[in-house]
């Protein structure tokens, strides 16, 4: 496994792969890897000749500087895990290598067809512009055959599908396949997240009430309306000491617009557990 920090070097390796007609799987990450990332990487390794994992805490997608500063970092441990999974290349650039100073400071604007007007997009202005900025750059550098993303960040996955399949950038990415992979949970039900590293053991116990409530809501959906389930989820989570819901939206799985019935619906939640912002979702 090679750890690459320069764009130029990455491009050279990727050009060599293209010349040899090798399929390339890309897993973009921000590091602090856990078994959720490992599930994406295992799939990318098994489905492609070459697997590239990027480890880059992208400053342009953080609208909260404190969140950026506190984001867990541990490249050595990440590299050890990726080596054990059979990854060929890790791309771990510095922000200065990835972006010009102007790119870091100026706002990148992308038309998301409205997908960014709700939920995470509404709560974290500019977040998805930063995500698309870095993901599109990685796609240009790596030219992957397939790129793998977790369904935990459901809105991010919907936006990346849109970028590759329906936006004006679509011709640039040709036949690139975007592959969404299921949420990986602890035995308790807690969705794995790099941010879980910031939770104390007691907070982890508290946080597992998020997924517990989402699972219960599937039962509630059998007899209650969408707005009743929405209310019940919010009230149940907020009743637990140490948890505070930022939003819980039940939306269409493709348009991300609010729904009146549970057909093709997904419930997406963001909850503060102390200072740590956790997200999860459930398909109905
Ligand atoms: O999901 C993430 O970790 C990030 O948003 C991504 C896709 C690696 C872009 O920085």
Coordinates of C-alpha atoms and ligand atoms in Angstrom, one line a residue:
X1 CA 0.0 0.0 0.0
X2 CA 1.3 3.4 -0.9
X3 CA 0.5 6.6 1.0
X4 CA 0.4 9.5 -1.5
X5 CA 0.3 13.1 -0.5
X6 CA 0.8 14.9 -3.8
X7 CA -1.9 15.3 -6.5
X8 CA 0.7 14.9 -9.2
X9 CA 1.9 11.6 -7.9
X10 CA -1.7 10.4 -7.6
X11 CA -2.4 11.4 -11.2
X12 CA 0.6 9.5 -12.4
X13 CA -0.5 6.3 -10.7
X14 CA -4.0 6.7 -11.9
X15 CA -2.9 7.2 -15.5
X16 CA -0.9 4.0 -15.3
X17 CA -4.0 2.2 -14.1
X18 CA -6.1 3.6 -17.0
X19 CA -3.4 2.5 -19.5
X20 CA -3.6 -1.0 -18.1
X21 CA -7.5 -0.9 -18.3
X22 CA -7.7 -1.6 -14.6
X23 CA -11.0 -0.8 -12.8
X24 CA -10.6 1.6 -9.9
X25 CA -12.7 1.8 -6.8
X26 CA -12.6 5.1 -4.8
X27 CA -13.7 5.4 -1.1
X28 CA -13.6 9.1 -0.1
X29 CA -13.2 9.6 3.7
X30 CA -12.2 12.1 6.3
X31 CA -10.3 9.5 8.3
X32 CA -11.0 8.4 11.9
X33 CA -12.0 5.2 10.2
X34 CA -14.4 2.7 11.7
X35 CA -16.1 -0.5 10.6
X36 CA -18.6 1.5 8.6
X37 CA -15.7 2.8 6.4
X38 CA -14.2 -0.7 6.4
X39 CA -17.4 -2.1 4.9
X40 CA -17.1 0.4 2.0
X41 CA -13.4 -0.4 1.5
X42 CA -14.0 -4.2 1.6
X43 CA -16.6 -3.8 -1.1
X44 CA -14.3 -1.5 -3.2
X45 CA -11.4 -4.0 -2.9
X46 CA -13.5 -6.9 -3.9
X47 CA -15.2 -5.2 -6.9
X48 CA -12.2 -3.5 -8.5
X49 CA -8.6 -4.2 -9.6
X50 CA -7.3 -1.2 -7.6
X51 CA -8.7 0.5 -4.5
X52 CA -7.9 4.1 -3.6
X53 CA -9.0 5.6 -0.3
X54 CA -8.7 9.3 0.3
X55 CA -8.2 10.5 3.9
X56 CA -8.8 14.3 3.9
X57 CA -10.6 16.4 6.4
X58 CA -12.1 18.8 3.9
X59 CA -12.1 22.3 5.5
X60 CA -14.5 23.7 2.9
X61 CA -17.4 21.5 4.1
X62 CA -17.3 22.6 7.7
X63 CA -19.5 25.6 8.5
X64 CA -18.5 25.4 12.2
X65 CA -14.7 26.0 12.8
X66 CA -14.9 24.2 16.2
X67 CA -16.3 21.1 14.6
X68 CA -13.4 21.2 12.1
X69 CA -10.8 21.6 14.9
X70 CA -12.3 18.8 17.0
X71 CA -12.7 16.4 14.1
X72 CA -10.7 13.2 15.2
X73 CA -7.5 12.6 13.3
X74 CA -5.3 9.5 13.3
X75 CA -3.6 8.8 10.0
X76 CA -1.3 6.1 11.4
X77 CA -4.2 4.0 12.8
X78 CA -6.2 4.6 9.6
X79 CA -3.3 3.4 7.4
X80 CA -2.9 0.3 9.5
X81 CA -6.6 -0.6 9.0
X82 CA -6.5 0.2 5.3
X83 CA -3.3 -1.9 4.8
X84 CA -5.0 -4.9 6.5
X85 CA -8.0 -4.5 4.1
X86 CA -5.8 -4.7 0.9
X87 CA -6.0 -1.1 -0.2
X88 CA -3.5 -0.1 -2.9
X89 CA -3.3 3.7 -2.5
X90 CA -4.1 6.1 0.3
X91 CA -4.4 9.7 -0.8
X92 CA -3.8 11.9 2.2
X93 CA -3.1 15.5 1.0
X94 CA -2.8 18.6 3.0
X95 CA -5.5 21.4 2.5
X96 CA -2.8 23.4 0.7
X97 CA -2.0 20.6 -1.7
X98 CA -5.7 20.1 -2.4
X99 CA -6.8 23.7 -2.8
X100 CA -5.3 27.1 -3.8
X101 CA -5.7 29.7 -1.1
X102 CA -8.4 31.3 -3.2
X103 CA -10.4 28.1 -3.3
X104 CA -10.2 27.7 0.4
X105 CA -11.5 31.2 1.0
X106 CA -14.1 31.6 -1.8
X107 CA -17.4 29.8 -1.9
X108 CA -17.8 27.1 -4.5
X109 CA -21.4 27.2 -5.9
X110 CA -23.2 24.2 -7.3
X111 CA -26.8 23.7 -8.4
X112 CA -28.2 20.8 -6.5
X113 CA -31.7 20.9 -8.0
X114 CA -33.1 21.8 -4.6
X115 CA -31.7 18.7 -2.8
X116 CA -29.7 21.0 -0.6
X117 CA -32.6 23.2 0.6
X118 CA -33.7 20.8 3.4
X119 CA -32.2 19.0 6.4
X120 CA -28.4 19.1 6.5
X121 CA -28.3 21.7 3.7
X122 CA -30.6 24.0 5.6
X123 CA -28.9 23.5 9.0
X124 CA -25.3 23.7 7.6
X125 CA -25.2 26.4 4.9
X126 CA -22.5 25.8 2.3
X127 CA -21.8 22.3 3.6
X128 CA -22.8 20.5 0.4
X129 CA -21.0 23.0 -1.8
X130 CA -17.8 21.9 0.1
X131 CA -18.7 18.2 -0.2
X132 CA -19.2 18.5 -4.0
X133 CA -16.1 20.6 -4.4
X134 CA -13.9 18.0 -2.8
X135 CA -15.7 14.9 -4.2
X136 CA -15.6 16.3 -7.8
X137 CA -11.9 17.1 -7.4
X138 CA -11.2 13.5 -6.2
X139 CA -13.2 12.2 -9.2
X140 CA -11.1 14.3 -11.6
X141 CA -7.9 13.1 -10.0
X142 CA -8.7 9.4 -9.6
X143 CA -11.1 8.7 -12.5
X144 CA -12.7 5.9 -10.6
X145 CA -14.8 3.2 -12.2
X146 CA -16.9 3.1 -9.0
X147 CA -17.1 5.4 -5.9
X148 CA -18.5 4.2 -2.6
X149 CA -20.4 6.2 0.0
X150 CA -22.3 5.3 3.2
X151 CA -26.1 5.6 3.4
X152 CA -25.7 7.1 6.9
X153 CA -25.1 10.5 5.1
X154 CA -28.2 9.9 3.1
X155 CA -28.6 13.4 1.8
X156 CA -24.9 13.5 0.8
X157 CA -25.4 10.3 -1.2
X158 CA -28.5 11.7 -2.9
X159 CA -26.6 14.8 -3.9
X160 CA -23.6 12.9 -5.3
X161 CA -26.0 10.7 -7.3
X162 CA -27.5 14.0 -8.6
X163 CA -24.1 15.4 -9.5
X164 CA -23.0 12.4 -11.5
X165 CA -26.3 11.4 -13.1
X166 CA -28.4 14.6 -13.5
X167 CA -26.3 17.8 -13.1
X168 CA -24.4 19.7 -15.8
X169 CA -21.2 17.9 -14.7
X170 CA -22.7 14.5 -15.7
X171 CA -20.9 14.2 -19.0
X172 CA -17.5 14.8 -17.2
X173 CA -17.9 11.7 -15.1
X174 CA -19.0 9.4 -17.9
X175 CA -19.8 5.9 -16.7
X176 CA -18.7 6.4 -13.0
X177 CA -21.0 4.3 -10.8
X178 CA -22.0 5.7 -7.4
X179 CA -22.5 2.9 -4.9
X180 CA -24.4 3.5 -1.6
X181 CA -23.6 1.0 1.2
X182 CA -25.9 0.3 4.2
X183 CA -25.4 1.9 7.6
X184 CA -23.2 -0.2 9.9
X185 CA -24.4 -0.2 13.6
X186 CA -22.9 -1.3 16.9
X187 CA -24.7 -4.3 18.5
X188 CA -26.6 -1.7 20.5
X189 CA -28.0 -0.2 17.3
X190 CA -25.9 3.0 17.5
X191 CA -24.9 4.0 13.9
X192 CA -21.1 4.0 13.6
X193 CA -19.6 7.5 13.1
X194 CA -16.2 9.1 13.5
X195 CA -17.9 11.6 15.8
X196 CA -18.7 8.7 18.2
X197 CA -15.1 8.9 19.3
X198 CA -16.0 12.2 21.0
X199 CA -18.7 10.5 23.1
X200 CA -18.1 9.3 26.7
X201 CA -19.2 5.8 27.6
X202 CA -22.3 7.3 29.4
X203 CA -23.1 9.4 26.3
X204 CA -22.9 6.3 24.1
X205 CA -25.5 4.6 26.2
X206 CA -27.7 7.7 25.9
X207 CA -27.1 8.0 22.2
X208 CA -28.3 4.5 21.4
X209 CA -31.8 5.8 22.2
X210 CA -31.7 7.5 18.8
X211 CA -31.6 4.3 16.7
X212 CA -33.9 2.6 19.3
X213 CA -36.5 5.3 18.7
X214 CA -36.1 5.1 14.9
X215 CA -36.6 1.4 14.9
X216 CA -39.7 1.8 17.1
X217 CA -41.1 4.4 14.6
X218 CA -41.4 1.6 12.0
X219 CA -44.0 0.1 14.3
X220 CA -45.7 3.4 14.9
X221 CA -45.9 4.0 11.2
X222 CA -48.3 1.0 10.9
X223 CA -51.0 2.9 12.8
X224 CA -50.0 6.6 12.8
X225 CA -49.8 9.4 10.2
X226 CA -46.5 10.7 9.0
X227 CA -46.8 13.9 11.1
X228 CA -47.8 11.9 14.2
X229 CA -44.7 9.7 13.8
X230 CA -42.5 12.7 13.2
X231 CA -43.8 14.3 16.4
X232 CA -43.5 11.1 18.4
X233 CA -39.9 10.5 17.3
X234 CA -38.9 14.1 18.3
X235 CA -40.7 14.0 21.6
X236 CA -39.3 10.5 22.5
X237 CA -35.7 11.5 21.8
X238 CA -36.1 14.9 23.5
X239 CA -37.5 13.3 26.6
X240 CA -34.1 11.6 27.2
X241 CA -31.7 13.6 29.3
X242 CA -28.7 14.6 27.2
X243 CA -30.3 14.4 23.8
X244 CA -31.7 17.2 21.7
X245 CA -33.2 16.8 18.3
X246 CA -32.2 19.4 15.7
X247 CA -34.6 18.0 13.1
X248 CA -36.5 14.9 12.2
X249 CA -37.9 14.9 8.7
X250 CA -39.8 12.1 6.9
X251 CA -39.1 12.7 3.2
X252 CA -39.2 10.9 -0.2
X253 CA -36.1 8.8 -0.7
X254 CA -35.4 10.4 -4.1
X255 CA -36.6 14.0 -4.0
X256 CA -36.0 14.5 -0.2
X257 CA -39.3 16.5 -0.1
X258 CA -41.8 15.9 2.8
X259 CA -44.2 13.1 2.2
X260 CA -47.8 12.4 3.2
X261 CA -47.5 8.6 3.2
X262 CA -44.8 6.1 4.1
X263 CA -44.3 4.8 0.6
X264 CA -40.7 5.2 -0.5
X265 CA -40.1 7.3 2.6
X266 CA -37.0 7.8 4.7
X267 CA -36.8 9.4 8.1
X268 CA -33.6 11.5 8.7
X269 CA -32.6 12.7 12.1
X270 CA -29.9 14.9 13.6
X271 CA -29.5 14.9 17.4
X272 CA -27.1 16.7 19.7
X273 CA -25.7 14.4 22.3
X274 CA -24.0 16.9 24.5
X275 CA -21.9 18.9 22.0
X276 CA -21.6 16.1 19.5
X277 CA -23.9 16.3 16.5
X278 CA -25.0 12.8 15.4
X279 CA -27.1 11.8 12.4
X280 CA -29.0 8.6 11.6
X281 CA -31.8 7.6 9.3
X282 CA -34.4 4.9 8.7
X283 CA -36.2 3.7 5.6
X284 CA -39.9 2.9 6.0
Ligands
LIG1 O1 -18.7 11.6 4.2 C1 -17.6 12.1 4.4 O2 -16.8 11.6 5.2 C2 -17.2 13.3 3.6 O3 -18.3 14.2 3.4 C3 -16.6 13.0 2.2 C4 -17.6 12.3 1.3 C5 -15.4 12.2 2.4 C6 -16.2 14.3 1.5 O4 -15.3 15.0 2.3

